[in-house]
CSV table of C-alpha atoms and ligand atoms in Angstrom, one decimal:
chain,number,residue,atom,x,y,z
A,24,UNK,CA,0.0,0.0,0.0
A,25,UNK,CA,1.2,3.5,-0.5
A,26,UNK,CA,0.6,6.2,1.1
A,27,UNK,CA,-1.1,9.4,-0.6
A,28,UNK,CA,-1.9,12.9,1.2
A,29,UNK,CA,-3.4,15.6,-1.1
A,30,UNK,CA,-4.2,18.9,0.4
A,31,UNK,CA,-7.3,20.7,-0.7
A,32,UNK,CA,-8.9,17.5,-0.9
A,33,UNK,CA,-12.1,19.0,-1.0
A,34,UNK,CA,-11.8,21.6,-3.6
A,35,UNK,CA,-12.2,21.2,-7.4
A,36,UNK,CA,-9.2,19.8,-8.4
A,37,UNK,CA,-9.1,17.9,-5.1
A,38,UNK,CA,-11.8,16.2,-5.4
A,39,UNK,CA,-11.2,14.9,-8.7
A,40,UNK,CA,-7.5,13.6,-8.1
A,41,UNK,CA,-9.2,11.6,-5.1
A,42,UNK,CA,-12.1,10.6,-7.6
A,43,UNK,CA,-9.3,9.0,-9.8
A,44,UNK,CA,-6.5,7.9,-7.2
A,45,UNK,CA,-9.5,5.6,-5.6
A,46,UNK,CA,-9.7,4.0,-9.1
A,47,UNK,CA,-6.2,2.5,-8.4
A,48,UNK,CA,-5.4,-0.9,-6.5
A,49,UNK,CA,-2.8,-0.4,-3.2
A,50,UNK,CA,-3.7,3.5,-2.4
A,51,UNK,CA,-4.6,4.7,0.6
A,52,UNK,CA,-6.2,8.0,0.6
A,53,UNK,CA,-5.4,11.1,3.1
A,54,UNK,CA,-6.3,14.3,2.4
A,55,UNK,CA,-6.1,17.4,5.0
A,56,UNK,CA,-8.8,20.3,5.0
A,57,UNK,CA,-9.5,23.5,6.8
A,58,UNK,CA,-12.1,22.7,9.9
A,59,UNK,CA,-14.4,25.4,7.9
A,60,UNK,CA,-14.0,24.2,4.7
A,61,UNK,CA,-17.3,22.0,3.2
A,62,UNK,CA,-17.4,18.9,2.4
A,63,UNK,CA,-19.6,18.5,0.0
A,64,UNK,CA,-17.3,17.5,-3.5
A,65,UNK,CA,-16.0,14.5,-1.1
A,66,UNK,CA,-19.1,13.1,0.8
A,67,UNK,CA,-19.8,10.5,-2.0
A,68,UNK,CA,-16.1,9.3,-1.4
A,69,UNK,CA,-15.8,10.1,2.2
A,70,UNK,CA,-15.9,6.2,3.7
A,71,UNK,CA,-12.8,5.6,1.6
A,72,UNK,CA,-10.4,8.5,2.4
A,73,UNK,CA,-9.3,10.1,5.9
A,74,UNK,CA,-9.8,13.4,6.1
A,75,UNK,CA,-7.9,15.3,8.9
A,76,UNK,CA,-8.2,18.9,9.8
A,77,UNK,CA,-4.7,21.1,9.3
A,78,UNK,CA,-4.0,24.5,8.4
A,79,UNK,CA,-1.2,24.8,6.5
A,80,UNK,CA,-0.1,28.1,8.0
A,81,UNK,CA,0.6,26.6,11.1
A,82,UNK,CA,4.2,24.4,10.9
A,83,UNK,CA,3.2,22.6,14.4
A,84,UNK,CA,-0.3,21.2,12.9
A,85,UNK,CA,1.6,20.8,9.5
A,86,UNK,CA,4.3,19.0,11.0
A,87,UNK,CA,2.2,16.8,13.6
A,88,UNK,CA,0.0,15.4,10.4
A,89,UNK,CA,2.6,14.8,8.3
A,90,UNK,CA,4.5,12.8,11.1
A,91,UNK,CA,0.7,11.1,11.3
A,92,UNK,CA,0.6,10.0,8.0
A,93,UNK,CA,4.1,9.5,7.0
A,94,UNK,CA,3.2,9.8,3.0
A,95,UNK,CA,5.0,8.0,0.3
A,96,UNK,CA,3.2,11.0,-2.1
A,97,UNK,CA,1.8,14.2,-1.5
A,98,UNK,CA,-0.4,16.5,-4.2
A,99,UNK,CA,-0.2,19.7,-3.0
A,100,UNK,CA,-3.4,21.3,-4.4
A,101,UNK,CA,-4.4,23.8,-1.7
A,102,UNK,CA,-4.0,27.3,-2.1
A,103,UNK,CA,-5.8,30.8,-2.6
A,104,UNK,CA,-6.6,30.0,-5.8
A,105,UNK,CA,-8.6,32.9,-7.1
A,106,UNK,CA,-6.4,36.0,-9.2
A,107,UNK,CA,-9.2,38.9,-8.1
A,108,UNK,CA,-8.9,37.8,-4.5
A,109,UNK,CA,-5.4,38.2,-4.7
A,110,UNK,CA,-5.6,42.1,-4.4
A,111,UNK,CA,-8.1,42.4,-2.3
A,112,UNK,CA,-5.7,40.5,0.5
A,113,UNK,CA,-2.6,39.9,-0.9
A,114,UNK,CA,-0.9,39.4,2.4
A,115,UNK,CA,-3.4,36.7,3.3
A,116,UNK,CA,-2.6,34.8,-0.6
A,117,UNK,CA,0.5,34.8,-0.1
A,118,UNK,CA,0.8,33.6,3.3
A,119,UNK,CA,-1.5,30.9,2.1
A,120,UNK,CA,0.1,29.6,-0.6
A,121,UNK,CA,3.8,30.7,-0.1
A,122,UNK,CA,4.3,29.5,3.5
A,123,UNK,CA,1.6,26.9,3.3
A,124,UNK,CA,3.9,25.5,1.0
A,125,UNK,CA,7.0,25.8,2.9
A,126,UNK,CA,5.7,24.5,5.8
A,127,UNK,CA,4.8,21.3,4.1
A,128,UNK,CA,8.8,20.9,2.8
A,129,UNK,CA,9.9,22.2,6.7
A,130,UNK,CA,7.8,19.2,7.9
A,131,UNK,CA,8.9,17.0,5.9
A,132,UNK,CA,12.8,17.8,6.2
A,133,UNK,CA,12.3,17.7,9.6
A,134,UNK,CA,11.1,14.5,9.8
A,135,UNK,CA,13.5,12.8,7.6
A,136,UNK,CA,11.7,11.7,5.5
A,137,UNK,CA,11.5,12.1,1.2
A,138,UNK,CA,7.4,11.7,-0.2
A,139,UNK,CA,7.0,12.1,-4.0
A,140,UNK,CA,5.6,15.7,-4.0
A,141,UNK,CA,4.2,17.2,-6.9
A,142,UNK,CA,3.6,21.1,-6.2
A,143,UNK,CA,0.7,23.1,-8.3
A,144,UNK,CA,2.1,26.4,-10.1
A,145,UNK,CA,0.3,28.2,-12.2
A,146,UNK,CA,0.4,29.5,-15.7
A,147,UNK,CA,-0.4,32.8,-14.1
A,148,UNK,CA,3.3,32.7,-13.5
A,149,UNK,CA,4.0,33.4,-16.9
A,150,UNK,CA,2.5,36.8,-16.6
A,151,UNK,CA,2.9,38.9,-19.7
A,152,UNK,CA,3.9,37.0,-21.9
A,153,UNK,CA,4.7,38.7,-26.1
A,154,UNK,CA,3.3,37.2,-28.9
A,155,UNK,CA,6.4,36.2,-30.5
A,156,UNK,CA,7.0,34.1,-26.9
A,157,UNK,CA,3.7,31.6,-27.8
A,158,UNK,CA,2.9,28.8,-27.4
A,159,UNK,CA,4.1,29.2,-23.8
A,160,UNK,CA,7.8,26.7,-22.8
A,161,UNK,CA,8.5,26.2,-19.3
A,162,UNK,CA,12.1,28.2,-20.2
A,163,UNK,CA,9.6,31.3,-21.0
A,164,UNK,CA,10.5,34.3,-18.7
A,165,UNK,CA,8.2,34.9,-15.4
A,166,UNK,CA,6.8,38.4,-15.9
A,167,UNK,CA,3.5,38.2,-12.4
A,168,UNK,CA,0.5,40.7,-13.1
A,169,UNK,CA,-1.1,39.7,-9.7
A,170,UNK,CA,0.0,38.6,-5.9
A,171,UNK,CA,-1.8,35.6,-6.9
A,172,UNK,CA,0.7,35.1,-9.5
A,173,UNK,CA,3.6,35.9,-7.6
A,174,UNK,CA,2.5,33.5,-4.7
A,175,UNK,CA,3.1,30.8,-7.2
A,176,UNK,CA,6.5,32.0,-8.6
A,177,UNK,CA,7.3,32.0,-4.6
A,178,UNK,CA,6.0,28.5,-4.0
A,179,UNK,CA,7.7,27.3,-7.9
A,180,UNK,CA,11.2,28.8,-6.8
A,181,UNK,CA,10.9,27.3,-3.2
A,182,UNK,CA,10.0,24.0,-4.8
A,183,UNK,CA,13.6,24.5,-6.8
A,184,UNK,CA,15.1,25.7,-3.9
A,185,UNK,CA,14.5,22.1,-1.5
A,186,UNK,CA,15.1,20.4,-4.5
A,187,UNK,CA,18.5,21.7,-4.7
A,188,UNK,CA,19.9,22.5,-1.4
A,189,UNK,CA,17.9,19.3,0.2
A,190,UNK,CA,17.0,16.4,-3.0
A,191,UNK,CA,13.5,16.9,-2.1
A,192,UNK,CA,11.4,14.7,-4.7
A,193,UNK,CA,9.4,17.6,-5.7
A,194,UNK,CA,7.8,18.1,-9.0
A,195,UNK,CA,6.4,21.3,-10.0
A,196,UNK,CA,3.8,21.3,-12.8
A,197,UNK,CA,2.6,24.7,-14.2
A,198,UNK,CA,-1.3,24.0,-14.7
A,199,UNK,CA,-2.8,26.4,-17.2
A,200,UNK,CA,-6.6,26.7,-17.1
A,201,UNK,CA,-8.8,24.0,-16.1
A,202,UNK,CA,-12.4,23.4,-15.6
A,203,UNK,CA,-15.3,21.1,-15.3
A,204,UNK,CA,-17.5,20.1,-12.9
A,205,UNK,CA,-17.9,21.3,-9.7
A,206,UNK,CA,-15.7,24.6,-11.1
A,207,UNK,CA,-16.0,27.3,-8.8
A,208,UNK,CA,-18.4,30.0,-9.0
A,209,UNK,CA,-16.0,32.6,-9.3
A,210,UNK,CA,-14.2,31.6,-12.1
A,211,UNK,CA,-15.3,32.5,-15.4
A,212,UNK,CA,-16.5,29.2,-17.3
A,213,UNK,CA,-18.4,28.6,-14.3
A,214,UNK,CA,-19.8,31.8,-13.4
A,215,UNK,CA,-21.0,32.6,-17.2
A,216,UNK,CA,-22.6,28.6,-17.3
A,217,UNK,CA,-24.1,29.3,-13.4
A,218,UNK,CA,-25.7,32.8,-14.6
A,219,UNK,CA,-27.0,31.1,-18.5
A,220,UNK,CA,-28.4,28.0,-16.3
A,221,UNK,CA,-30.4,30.7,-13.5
A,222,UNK,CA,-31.8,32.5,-16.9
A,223,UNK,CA,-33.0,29.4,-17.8
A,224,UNK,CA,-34.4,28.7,-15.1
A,225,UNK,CA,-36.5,31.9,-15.1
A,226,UNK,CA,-34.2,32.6,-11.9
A,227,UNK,CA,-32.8,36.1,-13.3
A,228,UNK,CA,-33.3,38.2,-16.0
A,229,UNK,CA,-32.2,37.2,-19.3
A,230,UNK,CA,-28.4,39.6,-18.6
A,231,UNK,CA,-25.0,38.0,-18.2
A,232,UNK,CA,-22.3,40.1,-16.4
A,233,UNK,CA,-19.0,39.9,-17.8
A,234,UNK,CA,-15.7,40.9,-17.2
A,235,UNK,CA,-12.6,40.9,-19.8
A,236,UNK,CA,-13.7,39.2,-22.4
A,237,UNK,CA,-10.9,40.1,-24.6
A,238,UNK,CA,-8.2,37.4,-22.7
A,239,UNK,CA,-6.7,34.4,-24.0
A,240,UNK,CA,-6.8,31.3,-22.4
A,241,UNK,CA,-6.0,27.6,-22.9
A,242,UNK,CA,-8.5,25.4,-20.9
A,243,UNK,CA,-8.4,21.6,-19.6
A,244,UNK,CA,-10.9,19.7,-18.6
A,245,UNK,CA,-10.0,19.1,-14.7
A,246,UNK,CA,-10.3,15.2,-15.3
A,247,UNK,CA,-7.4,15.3,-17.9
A,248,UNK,CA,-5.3,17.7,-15.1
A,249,UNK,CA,-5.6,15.4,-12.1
A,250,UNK,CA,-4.0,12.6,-14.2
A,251,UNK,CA,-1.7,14.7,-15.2
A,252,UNK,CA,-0.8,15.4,-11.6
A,253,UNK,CA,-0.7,11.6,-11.0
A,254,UNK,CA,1.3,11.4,-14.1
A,255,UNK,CA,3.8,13.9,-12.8
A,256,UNK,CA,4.9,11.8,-9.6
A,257,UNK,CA,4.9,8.6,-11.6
A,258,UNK,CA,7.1,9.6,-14.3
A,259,UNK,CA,8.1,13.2,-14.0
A,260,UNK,CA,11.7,14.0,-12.3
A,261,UNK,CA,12.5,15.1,-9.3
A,262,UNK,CA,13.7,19.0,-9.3
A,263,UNK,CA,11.4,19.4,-12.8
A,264,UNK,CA,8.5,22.0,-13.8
A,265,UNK,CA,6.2,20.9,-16.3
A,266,UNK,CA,3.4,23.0,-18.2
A,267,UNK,CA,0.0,21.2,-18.4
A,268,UNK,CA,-2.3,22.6,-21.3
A,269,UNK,CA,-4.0,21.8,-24.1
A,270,UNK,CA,-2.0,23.9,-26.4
A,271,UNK,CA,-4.9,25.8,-27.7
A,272,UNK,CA,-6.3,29.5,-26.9
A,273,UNK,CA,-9.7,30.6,-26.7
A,274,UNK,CA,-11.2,34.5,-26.3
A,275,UNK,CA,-13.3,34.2,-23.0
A,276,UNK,CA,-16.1,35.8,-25.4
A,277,UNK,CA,-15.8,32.2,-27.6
A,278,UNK,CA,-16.2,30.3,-24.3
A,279,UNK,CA,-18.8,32.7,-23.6
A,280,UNK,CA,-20.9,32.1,-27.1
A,281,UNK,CA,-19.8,28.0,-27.2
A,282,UNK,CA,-22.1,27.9,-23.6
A,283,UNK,CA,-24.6,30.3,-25.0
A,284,UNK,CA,-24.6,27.7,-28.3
A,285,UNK,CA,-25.6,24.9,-26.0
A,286,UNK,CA,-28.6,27.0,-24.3
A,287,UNK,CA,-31.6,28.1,-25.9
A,288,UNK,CA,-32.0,31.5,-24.3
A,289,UNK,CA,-31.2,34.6,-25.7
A,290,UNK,CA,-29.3,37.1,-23.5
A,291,UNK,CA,-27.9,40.6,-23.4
A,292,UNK,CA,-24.6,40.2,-22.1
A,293,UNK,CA,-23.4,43.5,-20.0
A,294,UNK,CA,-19.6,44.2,-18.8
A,295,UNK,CA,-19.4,44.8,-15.1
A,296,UNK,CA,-16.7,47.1,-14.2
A,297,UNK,CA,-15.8,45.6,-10.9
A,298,UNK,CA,-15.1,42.2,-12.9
A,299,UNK,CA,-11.9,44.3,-14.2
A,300,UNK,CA,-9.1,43.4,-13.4
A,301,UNK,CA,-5.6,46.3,-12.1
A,302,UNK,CA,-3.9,44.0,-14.7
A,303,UNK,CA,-5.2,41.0,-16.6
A,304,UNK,CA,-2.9,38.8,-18.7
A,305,UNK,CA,-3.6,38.9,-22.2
A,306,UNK,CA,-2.5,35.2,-23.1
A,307,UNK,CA,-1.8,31.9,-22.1
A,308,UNK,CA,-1.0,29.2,-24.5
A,309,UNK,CA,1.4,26.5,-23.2
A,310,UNK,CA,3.2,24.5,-24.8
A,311,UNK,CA,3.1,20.7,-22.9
A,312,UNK,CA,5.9,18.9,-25.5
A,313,UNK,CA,8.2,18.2,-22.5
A,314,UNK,CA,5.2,17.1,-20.7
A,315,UNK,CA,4.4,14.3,-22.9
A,316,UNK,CA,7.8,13.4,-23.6
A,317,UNK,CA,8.7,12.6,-20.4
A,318,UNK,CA,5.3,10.6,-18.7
A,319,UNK,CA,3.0,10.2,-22.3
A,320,UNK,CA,0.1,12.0,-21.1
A,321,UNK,CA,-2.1,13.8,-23.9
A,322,UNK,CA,-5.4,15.9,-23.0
A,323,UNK,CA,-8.4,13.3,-24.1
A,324,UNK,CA,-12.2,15.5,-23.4
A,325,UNK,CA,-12.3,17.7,-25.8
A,326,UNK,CA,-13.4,21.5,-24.5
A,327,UNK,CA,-17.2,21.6,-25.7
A,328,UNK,CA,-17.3,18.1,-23.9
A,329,UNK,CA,-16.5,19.6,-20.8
A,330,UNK,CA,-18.3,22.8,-21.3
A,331,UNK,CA,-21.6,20.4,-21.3
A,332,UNK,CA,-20.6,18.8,-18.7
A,333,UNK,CA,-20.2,22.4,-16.4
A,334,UNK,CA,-23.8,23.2,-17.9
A,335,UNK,CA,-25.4,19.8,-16.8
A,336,UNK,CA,-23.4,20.2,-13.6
A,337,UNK,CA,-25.2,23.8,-12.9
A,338,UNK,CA,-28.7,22.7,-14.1
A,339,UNK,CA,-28.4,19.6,-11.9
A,340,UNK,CA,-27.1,21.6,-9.1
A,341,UNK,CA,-29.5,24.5,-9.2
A,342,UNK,CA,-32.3,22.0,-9.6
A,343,UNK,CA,-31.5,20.9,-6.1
A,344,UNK,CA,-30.5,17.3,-7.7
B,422,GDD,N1,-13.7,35.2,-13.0
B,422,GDD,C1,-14.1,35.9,-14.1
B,422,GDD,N2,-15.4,36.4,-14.2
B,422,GDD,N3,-13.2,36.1,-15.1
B,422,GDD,C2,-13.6,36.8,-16.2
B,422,GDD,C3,-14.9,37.3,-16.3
B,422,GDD,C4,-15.8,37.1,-15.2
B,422,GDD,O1,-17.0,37.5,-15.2
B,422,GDD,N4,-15.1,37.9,-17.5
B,422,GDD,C5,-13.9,37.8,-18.1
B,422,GDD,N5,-13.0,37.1,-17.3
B,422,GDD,C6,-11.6,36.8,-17.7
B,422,GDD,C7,-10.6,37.2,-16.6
B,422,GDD,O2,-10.3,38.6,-16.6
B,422,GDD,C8,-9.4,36.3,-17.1
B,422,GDD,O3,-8.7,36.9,-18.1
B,422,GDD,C9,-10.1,35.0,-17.6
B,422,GDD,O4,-11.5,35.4,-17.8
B,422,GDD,C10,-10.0,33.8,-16.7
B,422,GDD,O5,-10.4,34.2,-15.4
B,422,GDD,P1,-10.6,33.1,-14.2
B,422,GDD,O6,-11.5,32.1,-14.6
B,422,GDD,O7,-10.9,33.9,-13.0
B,422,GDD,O8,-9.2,32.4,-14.1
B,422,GDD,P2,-7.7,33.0,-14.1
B,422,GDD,O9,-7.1,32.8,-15.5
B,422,GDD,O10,-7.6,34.3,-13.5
B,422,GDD,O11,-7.0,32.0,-13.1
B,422,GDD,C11,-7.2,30.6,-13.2
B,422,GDD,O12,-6.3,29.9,-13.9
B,422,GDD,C12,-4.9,29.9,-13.4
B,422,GDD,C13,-4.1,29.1,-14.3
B,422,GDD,O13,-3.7,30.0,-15.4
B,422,GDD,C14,-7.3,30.0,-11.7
B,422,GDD,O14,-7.7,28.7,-11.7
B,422,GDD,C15,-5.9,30.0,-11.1
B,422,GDD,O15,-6.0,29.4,-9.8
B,422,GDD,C16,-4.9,29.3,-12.0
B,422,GDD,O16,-3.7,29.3,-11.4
């Protein structure tokens, strides 16, 4: 049996790397969470993992789990994962995610121990990023348009940094967009598909509130990332960053009119100014060739696949299903 702790088990992505690592003979499951956070993307899975309560800001409870658990692999998914939030309390983001992160490497230094850890960067890292630079390589400079985005360069570089000075088996991969069910609100395939599903629903007039929707970005569907992530610690190296993409861009206005194609309800779509961001990043289109080279892994769902799948997630959600 191995071992395997994930943190922000019950988020998006969480929940769908413990979805797929319960798929696999010889795994047994932790995952830590925030006493407030809910549970509800995990309660269908609950009997089969063991959740324990940690937060990752404090080294003592870090440190007292991870000596608990003693993981052969750790996913480290939880973060402050939202860019607008980011300026609103950067402090707070990058507490979260910088020292979260160190804490987990302090804990396990401490303890002597060497668990398969694969780290989750960002895209956002890349920043602004020049048309001549696309699609995106991992060698691509790191030019940060948010605290968000500089939380993750900080957790990326410290992730280099134990590598180095201590052989920590860390992998960092850079995960561009990614989305599917269960997406968060927030986020803007999600929050367009949540406000088309409440028009149809006769729950709000027939207006959808938008924010940039001049941007580029390339989307996965989240079931294609958490492999990826598994794919990382199986056959990635040790010290290594690796983008995970699709390799193709989208305006946010096409993901806007592909989820409007799959809805019969005409709308008036209206920019809301507070959905502006100081700075947005115009693109992101990565480039995963040393990705596949070294583990294989290819994106399968196609992107109107999952967008149908977000919708039917919504309609079944606001349906009280
Ligand atoms: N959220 C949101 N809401 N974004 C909007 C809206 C809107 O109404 N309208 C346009 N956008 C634009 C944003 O300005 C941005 O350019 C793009 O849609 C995507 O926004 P988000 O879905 O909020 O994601 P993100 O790109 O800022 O960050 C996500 O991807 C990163 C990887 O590149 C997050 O998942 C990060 O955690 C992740 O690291």
């Amino acid at each position: 049996m191995q071992r395997v702790l994930i943190t922000g088990i019950t988020g998006f992505a969480g929940s769908h790397l413990a979805e797929y690592l319960l798929t696999m003979p010889d795994i047994e499951l932790y995952g830590i969470r925030r006493w407030r956070s809910r549970t509800e993307f995990i309660d269908h899975i609950s009997n089969n993992i063991k959740t324990l309560e940690c937060d990752l800001r404090d080294q003592t409870s870090v440190t007292n789990i991870i000596r608990e658990i003693k993981p052969d692999k750790i996913f480290h998914l939880a973060a402050q994962s939202f860019v607008p939030t980011s300026w609103h309390a950067p402090g707070e983001s990058l507490t979260t995610n910088i020292i979260g992160n160190l804490n987990i490497f302090e804990a396990v230094r401490h303890l002597n121990i060497n668990p398969w850890t694969q780290v989750a960067c960002s895209s956002e890292e890349y920043g602004m990023v020049y048309p001549d630079e696309l699609p995106i390589k991992e060698t691509n400079p790191l030019r940060p348009l948010s605290p968000y985005a500089v939380s993750k360069v900080g957790q990326d570089f410290l992730s280099y940094q134990y590598y180095m000075s201590y052989k920590l088996n860390v992998v960092r991969t850079r995960g561009f967009n990614h989305t599917g069910p269960r997406r968060g609100e927030v986020f803007v395939s999600s929050d367009f598909a949540k406000q088309i599903v409440e028009i149809e629903m006769g729950k709000r007039e027939p207006v959808i509130y938008v924010g940039n929707l001049e941007a580029i970005r390339d989307f996965t569907d989240v079931r294609d990332m958490v492999r990826g992530y598994w794919l990382a610690l199986e056959k990635g190296m040790p010290g290594e960053v690796y983008n995970i993409c699709s390799g193709k861009g989208y305006k946010i206005r096409e993901i806007l009119e592909i989820l409007l194609s799959m809805s019969d309800k005409k709308v008036e779509v209206r920019v809301d100014e507070t959905r502006l961001r100081p700075s947005d990043v115009p693109v992101l289109i990565g480039d995963y060739t040393k990705f596949r080279q070294q583990t294989g892994w290819e994106p399968t769902i196609p992107f109107k696949k999952t967008m149908e799948d977000l919708l039917n997630y919504w309609r079944e959600k606001l349906a009280g299903r």
